[in-house]
Coordinates of C-alpha atoms and ligand atoms in Angstrom, one line a residue:
M1 CA 160.1 60.7 50.2
F2 CA 156.5 60.1 50.3
C3 CA 154.5 59.9 53.6
Y4 CA 150.8 60.2 54.2
Q5 CA 150.4 58.4 57.5
C6 CA 149.1 61.3 59.6
Q7 CA 146.3 63.8 59.4
E8 CA 148.6 66.7 58.6
A9 CA 149.9 65.1 55.3
A10 CA 150.7 68.0 53.0
K11 CA 147.8 69.3 50.9
G12 CA 145.8 66.4 52.3
T13 CA 147.6 64.0 50.0
G14 CA 151.1 63.4 51.3
C15 CA 154.4 65.0 52.2
D16 CA 156.9 64.6 49.4
V17 CA 159.6 67.2 50.0
I18 CA 159.7 67.5 53.8
G19 CA 157.2 66.4 56.4
V20 CA 154.8 69.0 57.9
C21 CA 155.8 67.3 61.1
G22 CA 159.5 68.3 60.4
K23 CA 160.6 64.8 59.3
D24 CA 163.2 65.2 56.5
E25 CA 163.7 63.1 53.4
E26 CA 166.5 61.1 54.8
V27 CA 164.6 60.0 57.9
S28 CA 161.4 59.4 56.0
N29 CA 163.1 57.1 53.5
L30 CA 165.0 55.3 56.3
Q31 CA 161.7 54.8 58.2
D32 CA 160.3 53.2 55.0
L33 CA 163.3 50.8 54.9
L34 CA 163.0 50.1 58.6
I35 CA 159.4 49.0 58.0
Y36 CA 160.4 47.0 55.0
S37 CA 163.1 45.1 56.9
T38 CA 160.6 44.4 59.7
K39 CA 158.3 43.0 57.1
G40 CA 161.2 40.9 55.9
I41 CA 161.5 39.4 59.4
A42 CA 157.8 38.7 59.3
D43 CA 158.1 36.9 55.9
I44 CA 160.6 34.5 57.4
V45 CA 158.8 33.9 60.6
V46 CA 155.5 33.2 58.8
K47 CA 157.0 31.1 56.0
G48 CA 159.1 29.1 58.4
G49 CA 156.2 28.6 60.8
L50 CA 158.6 29.7 63.6
D51 CA 157.7 29.3 67.2
I52 CA 156.8 32.8 68.3
A53 CA 157.3 32.3 72.0
S54 CA 160.9 31.2 71.4
L55 CA 161.7 34.3 69.4
G56 CA 162.3 36.3 72.6
K57 CA 164.1 39.6 71.8
T58 CA 163.1 39.5 68.1
N59 CA 159.5 40.1 69.2
E60 CA 160.5 43.1 71.2
I61 CA 162.6 44.5 68.4
V62 CA 159.8 44.2 65.9
L63 CA 157.6 46.3 68.2
D64 CA 160.3 48.8 68.6
S65 CA 160.9 49.0 64.9
L66 CA 157.2 49.8 64.2
F67 CA 157.0 52.3 67.1
K68 CA 160.1 54.2 65.9
T69 CA 158.3 55.1 62.7
I70 CA 155.2 56.6 64.4
T71 CA 154.6 60.3 63.6
N72 CA 156.7 62.6 65.8
A73 CA 158.5 59.7 67.7
N74 CA 162.0 59.5 66.2
F75 CA 163.7 62.1 64.0
D76 CA 167.2 60.7 64.5
P77 CA 168.6 59.2 61.3
E78 CA 171.4 57.4 63.1
A79 CA 168.9 55.7 65.5
I80 CA 166.9 54.5 62.5
R81 CA 170.0 53.3 60.7
A82 CA 171.1 51.3 63.8
Q83 CA 167.6 49.8 64.1
I84 CA 167.7 48.7 60.4
R85 CA 171.2 47.1 60.9
Q86 CA 169.9 45.3 63.9
N87 CA 166.8 44.1 62.0
L88 CA 169.0 42.8 59.1
E89 CA 171.2 40.9 61.5
I90 CA 168.2 39.2 63.2
R91 CA 166.6 38.6 59.8
D92 CA 169.6 36.9 58.3
D93 CA 170.1 34.7 61.3
L94 CA 166.4 33.6 61.1
R95 CA 166.7 33.0 57.4
N96 CA 169.5 30.6 57.8
V97 CA 167.3 28.2 59.7
V98 CA 164.3 28.3 57.2
E99 CA 164.1 26.9 53.7
A100 CA 161.6 28.8 51.5
E101 CA 161.1 31.2 48.6
F102 CA 161.5 34.6 50.3
H103 CA 160.3 38.1 49.4
D104 CA 163.0 40.7 48.6
A105 CA 162.3 42.3 52.0
A106 CA 163.7 39.1 53.6
T107 CA 166.8 38.9 51.4
F108 CA 168.1 42.4 50.3
T109 CA 171.5 43.5 51.5
V110 CA 172.9 46.9 52.1
S111 CA 176.5 47.3 53.1
T112 CA 177.0 51.1 53.4
D113 CA 174.9 54.1 54.5
A114 CA 174.8 55.1 50.8
S115 CA 173.4 51.7 49.7
M116 CA 170.9 51.9 52.6
D117 CA 169.7 55.2 51.3
A118 CA 169.6 53.9 47.7
K119 CA 167.5 50.8 48.8
A120 CA 165.2 53.0 50.9
V121 CA 163.9 55.0 48.0
S122 CA 162.7 51.9 46.2
V123 CA 160.6 50.4 49.1
G124 CA 158.3 53.3 50.1
V125 CA 154.6 53.5 50.1
L126 CA 154.4 54.2 46.4
A127 CA 156.1 51.0 45.5
T128 CA 152.7 49.4 45.7
E129 CA 151.1 50.5 42.4
N130 CA 147.4 49.6 42.9
E131 CA 146.1 52.5 45.0
D132 CA 143.5 50.4 46.8
V133 CA 145.9 47.6 47.7
R134 CA 148.4 50.4 48.8
S135 CA 145.7 52.0 50.9
L136 CA 144.8 48.8 52.7
R137 CA 148.4 47.8 53.2
E138 CA 149.1 51.1 54.8
L139 CA 146.0 51.2 56.8
I140 CA 147.0 47.8 58.3
T141 CA 150.6 48.9 58.8
Y142 CA 149.5 52.1 60.6
G143 CA 147.2 50.1 62.8
L144 CA 150.1 47.8 63.7
K145 CA 152.3 50.8 64.5
G146 CA 149.7 52.1 66.8
Y147 CA 149.3 48.9 68.8
A148 CA 153.0 48.1 68.8
A149 CA 153.4 51.3 70.8
Y150 CA 150.9 50.1 73.3
A151 CA 152.3 46.6 73.4
Q152 CA 155.8 48.1 74.1
H153 CA 154.5 50.1 77.1
A154 CA 152.9 46.9 78.5
L155 CA 156.1 45.0 77.9
N156 CA 158.0 47.6 79.8
L157 CA 155.8 46.7 82.7
G158 CA 156.4 43.0 82.2
K159 CA 153.2 42.1 80.3
E160 CA 153.3 40.6 76.8
D161 CA 151.1 38.4 74.6
T162 CA 152.5 35.8 72.2
D163 CA 149.2 35.9 70.2
L164 CA 149.7 39.6 69.6
Y165 CA 153.2 39.0 68.3
A166 CA 152.0 36.2 66.1
F167 CA 149.3 38.4 64.5
T168 CA 151.9 41.2 64.0
Y169 CA 154.0 38.8 61.9
E170 CA 151.0 37.5 60.0
A171 CA 149.7 41.0 59.2
L172 CA 153.2 42.4 58.3
A173 CA 153.9 39.4 56.0
A174 CA 150.4 39.8 54.4
T175 CA 151.3 43.3 53.3
L176 CA 154.0 41.9 51.1
D177 CA 151.8 39.2 49.6
D178 CA 150.6 40.1 46.1
A179 CA 148.2 37.2 46.0
L180 CA 145.9 38.8 48.6
T181 CA 142.9 40.6 47.2
A182 CA 141.4 43.8 48.4
D183 CA 138.7 41.8 50.2
D184 CA 141.3 39.7 52.0
L185 CA 143.0 42.9 53.1
V186 CA 139.7 44.5 54.3
A187 CA 139.2 41.4 56.5
L188 CA 142.7 41.7 57.8
T189 CA 142.1 45.4 58.6
I190 CA 139.2 44.5 60.9
K191 CA 141.3 41.7 62.5
T192 CA 144.0 44.3 63.1
G193 CA 141.4 46.2 65.1
E194 CA 140.6 43.1 67.1
Y195 CA 144.3 42.8 68.1
G196 CA 144.2 46.5 68.8
V197 CA 141.6 45.8 71.5
K198 CA 143.8 43.1 72.9
A199 CA 146.9 45.4 73.0
M200 CA 144.9 48.1 74.7
A201 CA 143.5 45.6 77.2
L202 CA 147.0 44.3 77.9
L203 CA 148.3 47.8 78.5
D204 CA 145.3 48.6 80.7
A205 CA 146.1 45.5 82.8
A206 CA 149.8 46.4 82.9
N207 CA 149.1 50.0 84.0
T208 CA 146.4 49.3 86.5
T209 CA 148.3 46.3 88.1
A210 CA 151.4 48.5 88.6
Y211 CA 149.8 51.8 89.5
G212 CA 146.2 51.1 90.6
N213 CA 143.0 52.1 88.9
P214 CA 142.7 55.8 87.8
E215 CA 140.4 57.6 90.1
L216 CA 138.5 61.0 90.1
S217 CA 141.3 63.5 90.5
K218 CA 141.8 67.2 90.4
V219 CA 145.1 68.0 88.7
N220 CA 146.9 71.3 89.4
I221 CA 147.8 73.3 86.4
G222 CA 149.7 76.0 88.2
V223 CA 153.4 75.9 89.3
R224 CA 155.6 75.8 92.4
N225 CA 158.8 77.6 93.0
N226 CA 161.3 74.7 92.6
P227 CA 163.4 73.5 89.7
A228 CA 161.5 71.0 87.7
I229 CA 161.4 68.3 84.9
L230 CA 158.6 68.1 82.4
I231 CA 157.7 64.6 81.3
S232 CA 155.8 63.9 78.1
G233 CA 154.6 60.9 76.1
H234 CA 152.8 57.7 77.2
D235 CA 155.2 55.4 79.1
L236 CA 154.1 55.1 82.7
N237 CA 157.1 52.9 83.6
D238 CA 159.4 55.8 82.7
M239 CA 157.1 58.1 84.8
E240 CA 157.6 55.8 87.8
M241 CA 161.4 55.7 87.4
L242 CA 161.6 59.5 87.1
L243 CA 159.4 60.1 90.2
E244 CA 161.5 57.6 92.2
Q245 CA 164.8 59.2 91.1
T246 CA 163.6 62.8 91.7
K247 CA 162.1 62.0 95.2
G248 CA 163.8 64.0 97.9
T249 CA 166.1 65.9 95.4
G250 CA 164.2 69.2 95.5
V251 CA 163.3 68.7 91.9
D252 CA 159.6 68.7 91.0
V253 CA 158.0 66.8 88.2
Y254 CA 155.2 68.0 85.9
T255 CA 153.4 66.1 83.1
H256 CA 152.9 67.4 79.6
S257 CA 150.3 66.5 77.0
E258 CA 149.6 62.7 77.0
M259 CA 151.3 62.2 80.4
L260 CA 148.6 64.2 82.1
P261 CA 146.6 61.0 83.0
A262 CA 149.6 59.8 85.2
N263 CA 148.1 62.3 87.7
Y264 CA 145.0 60.1 88.0
Y265 CA 146.8 56.9 89.3
P266 CA 146.9 56.3 93.1
K267 CA 150.5 55.2 93.0
F268 CA 151.7 58.4 91.3
K269 CA 149.5 60.7 93.3
A270 CA 151.4 59.6 96.4
Y271 CA 154.6 61.4 95.2
E272 CA 154.8 64.8 96.8
N273 CA 157.0 66.1 94.0
L274 CA 154.5 65.4 91.3
V275 CA 153.1 68.9 91.1
G276 CA 150.5 68.5 88.2
N277 CA 150.3 69.2 84.5
Y278 CA 152.0 72.0 82.6
G279 CA 150.6 73.2 79.4
N280 CA 148.5 71.6 76.7
A281 CA 148.6 69.2 73.8
W282 CA 151.9 68.3 72.0
W283 CA 151.8 71.0 69.3
K284 CA 152.0 73.9 71.8
Q285 CA 155.3 72.7 73.1
K286 CA 157.5 75.4 71.5
E287 CA 156.1 78.1 73.6
E288 CA 155.4 75.9 76.6
F289 CA 158.9 74.5 76.7
A290 CA 160.4 78.0 76.6
S291 CA 158.4 79.1 79.6
F292 CA 158.9 75.8 81.5
N293 CA 162.6 76.6 81.8
G294 CA 163.7 73.2 82.9
P295 CA 164.6 69.9 81.1
I296 CA 162.0 67.8 79.2
L297 CA 161.9 64.1 79.0
F298 CA 160.1 62.5 76.0
T299 CA 159.1 58.9 76.6
T300 CA 157.3 58.7 73.2
N301 CA 155.8 61.0 70.5
C302 CA 154.8 63.7 69.9
I303 CA 158.1 65.7 69.5
V304 CA 158.0 69.0 67.6
P305 CA 161.5 69.5 66.2
P306 CA 163.0 72.0 68.7
K307 CA 164.9 75.1 67.6
G308 CA 167.9 76.7 69.2
E309 CA 169.0 76.0 72.7
T310 CA 165.9 74.0 73.6
V311 CA 167.3 70.9 71.9
K312 CA 169.8 70.6 74.7
R313 CA 167.0 70.6 77.3
I314 CA 165.3 67.8 75.6
F315 CA 166.0 64.2 76.6
T316 CA 164.5 61.2 74.8
T317 CA 164.1 57.5 75.8
G318 CA 162.5 54.4 74.5
A319 CA 161.4 54.7 70.8
A320 CA 161.7 58.5 70.8
G321 CA 164.8 60.2 69.5
F322 CA 166.0 63.6 68.2
P323 CA 169.4 64.4 66.8
G324 CA 171.3 66.7 69.2
S325 CA 169.2 65.7 72.2
T326 CA 170.4 63.2 74.7
H327 CA 168.9 59.7 74.5
I328 CA 168.7 57.7 77.7
Q329 CA 169.0 54.0 77.1
A330 CA 167.7 51.3 79.5
D331 CA 170.2 48.9 81.0
E332 CA 169.8 45.2 80.5
N333 CA 167.3 45.1 83.4
G334 CA 165.2 47.9 81.9
Q335 CA 166.4 50.4 84.4
K336 CA 167.1 54.0 83.3
D337 CA 169.4 56.5 84.9
F338 CA 167.8 60.0 84.7
S339 CA 170.5 61.6 86.9
Q340 CA 171.8 63.9 84.2
I341 CA 168.3 65.3 83.7
I342 CA 167.9 65.9 87.4
E343 CA 171.3 67.6 87.6
M344 CA 170.4 69.9 84.7
A345 CA 167.1 70.8 86.3
K346 CA 168.9 71.9 89.5
T347 CA 170.9 74.5 87.4
L348 CA 167.8 76.0 85.7
P349 CA 165.0 78.4 86.9
S350 CA 161.7 77.0 88.1
P351 CA 158.8 77.0 85.6
T352 CA 157.0 80.3 84.7
E353 CA 153.3 80.1 85.5
I354 CA 151.2 80.1 82.4
E355 CA 147.8 79.3 84.0
T356 CA 146.3 78.4 87.3
G357 CA 143.5 76.2 88.5
E358 CA 142.8 72.5 87.9
I359 CA 141.7 69.8 85.5
V360 CA 139.3 67.1 86.6
G361 CA 139.9 63.5 85.2
G362 CA 140.4 59.9 86.1
F363 CA 137.3 58.4 84.6
A364 CA 138.7 55.1 83.3
H365 CA 136.5 52.1 83.5
A366 CA 136.8 51.4 87.3
Q367 CA 135.9 54.9 88.3
V368 CA 132.9 55.1 85.9
F369 CA 131.7 51.7 87.2
A370 CA 131.9 53.1 90.7
L371 CA 129.5 55.8 89.5
A372 CA 127.4 53.4 87.4
D373 CA 124.2 53.7 89.5
K374 CA 124.3 57.5 89.3
V375 CA 125.0 57.4 85.5
V376 CA 122.3 54.9 84.8
D377 CA 119.8 56.8 86.9
A378 CA 120.7 60.0 85.0
V379 CA 120.1 58.3 81.7
K380 CA 116.8 56.8 82.8
S381 CA 115.5 60.1 84.2
G382 CA 116.6 61.9 81.0
A383 CA 119.1 64.1 82.8
I384 CA 121.7 62.7 80.4
K385 CA 120.3 62.5 76.9
K386 CA 123.4 61.4 75.1
F387 CA 127.2 60.6 75.5
F388 CA 129.7 61.9 73.0
V389 CA 132.9 60.0 72.5
M390 CA 135.4 62.7 71.5
A391 CA 138.6 60.7 72.0
G392 CA 141.7 60.9 69.8
C393 CA 144.4 63.4 69.0
D394 CA 144.9 67.1 68.9
G395 CA 146.9 68.8 66.2
R396 CA 147.9 72.3 65.1
M397 CA 145.5 72.8 62.2
K398 CA 143.1 75.7 62.7
D399 CA 140.1 73.7 61.7
R400 CA 140.4 71.7 65.0
D401 CA 138.7 74.7 66.6
Y402 CA 135.7 72.8 65.5
Y403 CA 136.1 70.5 68.5
T404 CA 136.2 73.4 71.0
E405 CA 133.1 74.9 69.4
F406 CA 131.4 71.5 69.3
A407 CA 132.0 70.9 73.0
K408 CA 130.7 74.4 73.9
E409 CA 127.6 74.1 71.7
L410 CA 126.6 70.6 72.9
P411 CA 123.2 70.6 74.7
K412 CA 123.7 70.8 78.5
D413 CA 122.2 67.3 79.0
T414 CA 125.0 65.6 77.2
V415 CA 128.3 64.2 78.5
I416 CA 131.6 64.0 76.7
L417 CA 133.7 60.8 77.1
T418 CA 137.3 61.5 76.1
A419 CA 140.8 60.0 76.0
G420 CA 144.0 61.0 74.2
C421 CA 145.3 64.5 73.7
A422 CA 142.1 65.6 71.8
K423 CA 140.8 66.6 75.2
Y424 CA 142.9 69.7 75.4
R425 CA 140.4 71.3 72.9
Y426 CA 137.8 71.5 75.7
N427 CA 139.1 70.2 79.1
K428 CA 139.6 73.6 80.6
L429 CA 136.2 75.0 79.6
P430 CA 133.6 75.5 82.3
L431 CA 131.2 72.9 81.0
G432 CA 129.7 72.1 84.4
D433 CA 128.2 68.8 85.6
I434 CA 125.0 66.9 85.6
G435 CA 123.9 66.0 89.2
G436 CA 127.6 65.8 90.2
I437 CA 128.7 63.9 87.0
P438 CA 131.2 66.2 85.2
R439 CA 130.2 66.9 81.6
V440 CA 133.7 65.9 80.4
L441 CA 134.8 62.5 81.6
D442 CA 138.5 61.9 80.8
A443 CA 139.5 58.3 80.8
G444 CA 143.2 59.0 80.2
Q445 CA 145.6 58.5 77.3
C446 CA 144.6 57.5 73.8
N447 CA 145.2 53.9 74.7
D448 CA 142.6 54.4 77.5
S449 CA 140.0 54.6 74.7
Y450 CA 139.9 50.9 75.7
S451 CA 138.1 52.1 78.9
L452 CA 135.5 53.9 76.8
A453 CA 134.8 50.7 74.9
V454 CA 134.6 48.7 78.2
I455 CA 132.1 51.4 79.5
A456 CA 130.0 51.1 76.4
L457 CA 129.9 47.3 76.6
K458 CA 128.9 47.6 80.3
L459 CA 126.1 50.1 79.6
K460 CA 124.8 47.7 76.8
E461 CA 124.7 45.0 79.4
I462 CA 122.9 47.1 82.0
F463 CA 120.3 48.4 79.6
E464 CA 119.9 44.8 78.1
L465 CA 120.5 45.9 74.6
N466 CA 121.4 43.6 71.7
D467 CA 123.6 46.0 69.8
I468 CA 126.2 48.5 71.0
N469 CA 124.8 50.9 68.5
E470 CA 121.5 51.1 70.3
L471 CA 123.2 53.0 73.2
P472 CA 122.7 56.8 73.4
I473 CA 126.4 57.2 72.4
A474 CA 127.7 59.2 69.4
Y475 CA 131.2 59.0 68.2
N476 CA 132.9 62.2 67.0
I477 CA 136.6 61.3 67.0
A478 CA 139.6 63.5 66.1
W479 CA 142.6 61.8 64.7
Y480 CA 146.2 62.7 64.0
E481 CA 148.7 59.8 64.2
Q482 CA 148.7 56.0 64.0
K483 CA 147.6 55.4 67.5
A484 CA 144.3 57.0 66.6
V485 CA 144.2 54.7 63.6
I486 CA 144.3 51.6 65.8
V487 CA 141.7 53.1 68.2
L488 CA 139.4 53.6 65.2
L489 CA 140.0 50.0 63.9
A490 CA 139.5 48.7 67.4
L491 CA 136.1 50.4 67.6
L492 CA 135.1 49.1 64.2
S493 CA 136.1 45.6 65.2
L494 CA 133.7 45.9 68.2
G495 CA 130.9 46.7 65.9
V496 CA 130.6 50.4 66.5
K497 CA 129.0 52.2 63.6
N498 CA 128.6 55.7 62.3
I499 CA 131.8 57.1 63.7
H500 CA 132.5 60.6 62.6
L501 CA 136.2 61.2 61.9
G502 CA 137.9 64.6 61.6
P503 CA 139.1 67.2 61.0
T504 CA 139.7 65.5 57.6
L505 CA 139.5 61.9 56.5
P506 CA 142.9 60.1 56.1
A507 CA 144.9 60.8 52.9
F508 CA 145.8 57.2 52.8
L509 CA 142.2 56.1 52.2
S510 CA 141.8 55.6 48.5
P511 CA 138.3 56.6 47.2
N512 CA 137.3 52.9 47.0
V513 CA 138.6 52.0 50.4
A514 CA 136.9 55.1 51.9
K515 CA 133.7 53.9 50.2
V516 CA 134.0 50.5 51.8
L517 CA 134.4 52.1 55.3
I518 CA 131.5 54.5 54.6
D519 CA 129.1 51.8 53.2
T520 CA 130.0 49.1 55.7
F521 CA 130.5 51.1 58.9
G522 CA 128.8 54.4 58.3
I523 CA 132.1 56.3 58.8
A524 CA 131.7 60.0 58.0
G525 CA 133.7 63.2 58.1
I526 CA 132.7 66.3 60.0
G527 CA 130.6 69.2 58.8
T528 CA 129.7 72.4 60.6
V529 CA 129.2 72.4 64.4
D530 CA 125.5 73.3 64.2
E531 CA 124.7 70.8 61.4
D532 CA 126.6 68.0 63.2
I533 CA 125.0 68.6 66.6
K534 CA 121.6 68.5 64.9
L535 CA 122.5 65.3 63.1
F536 CA 123.8 63.6 66.3
M537 CA 120.9 64.7 68.5
A538 CA 118.2 63.6 66.0
Ligands
SF4_1 FE1 153.8 64.3 56.6 FE2 152.5 63.3 58.7 FE3 154.2 61.8 57.3 FE4 155.1 63.8 58.9 S1 154.1 61.9 59.5 S2 155.8 63.3 56.9 S3 153.4 65.3 58.6 S4 152.3 62.6 56.6
SF3_2 FE1 148.5 62.9 71.1 FE2 150.7 62.6 69.6 FE3 147.7 61.2 69.2 FE4 148.2 59.6 72.3 S1 150.6 62.7 71.7 S2 147.1 61.0 71.3 S3 148.7 63.1 68.9

């Protein structure tokens, strides 16, 4: 195996024996083959000039194939094998209607599990020899994985975009094309970011149409004395189905990690049995699931491989999967039956309280626009000197304490704009407010970084600036998995410069590719808290 797609890649270069995330060699190799077979489908679609809108289910399966390989989403080798077989079936049907010279990805065959495993080892990341081309191909592929996840959530709510599918095929096929130069791939990387913006906008429209605009909310972090289910991940459609099915059963629902922002939506707030949020970011789940006592539903990443009896309390759905846990499949109408989770909850003790109080959030674009006058006045009067976008991911590495210290040390006339699970590094600190505007404005999940971009563009308009980089906004982003990669590419495509990325730069950036990002976009790493704050405030 060789995998370097996330921030925790072993030794900062790549996992080659077992994933730091817990992904084993079998699953890692199979995920490589899954991506390869997906690229094979793209090769046929592009060479055949196939009509994307008429591809129907194929478009959805391509999204799902990408999503299943995201860090911490699916650890189940049988689920990955089944997805590969499904891809090969679709691929072969499509190939029968197109005459062209195809790439091996579009033609290879595997008949047994053993031949699948044998093929998988030859199609991984290292199969591309030139390290710069490899770096760019992977950067594009990770961006696609990130937005595929967002597009799938939008699709689950009935919203899709043929242009997005078309670009997905174009970009996947391009990563197989040896004729493309590094310059071509750099251009495609930025284009991937543009489609990332489209995917996030699509999901924003899907979520807000279905559940209303997130609004200023106080989210309880304590517990009640009822049996309960913990729901994690990013899929709001699953959230709705769970709340509907638990309503009136005496079973409470709590959010975990990236599902926290569900508490900001008017439609979800109306459920009496949605109690609040339990715990912190994904990586603390081992301890937090033990004290939660009840069953846990994962709608997406981030799963930490559970030990012992916990595996039986874990349920997965959508692209998520873990061997030994129960996977809940949607029926042909997209409906899911969560009754076995509810029945299990009734037999287990209520959650043990680990903290009390509340978190304030709900500052997606509509809520910030509602406060626009106040915000603009505060900027004009100098009460707010600068905004810090600290969106992205959290992770278990010790050096992420930097973000807690950074938030604590920021001057009192600054405001943090956040989204994603990165917020757990500082969202329970008493950072106060500026004239009633909280100093941490949480827009929501990582995909809601879209809101932060919309807010920045609105401020640019209000202040009549020519360039988004003239705004008093600094970007100090924490990344972990591939959704943060698409958020970064999206910001670059919008022209945002001088983004600081930490806690370490991606292992998949070759020195030359890193240099292009540094020279063209002013991308930088992080230093010490004091130095960085001085630099940002200068
Ligand atoms: Fe390693 Fe990250 Fe890949 Fe897991 S996802 S194998 S931790 S690089
Ligand atoms: Fe977190 Fe996995 Fe990235 Fe959606 S849940 S931000 S790490």
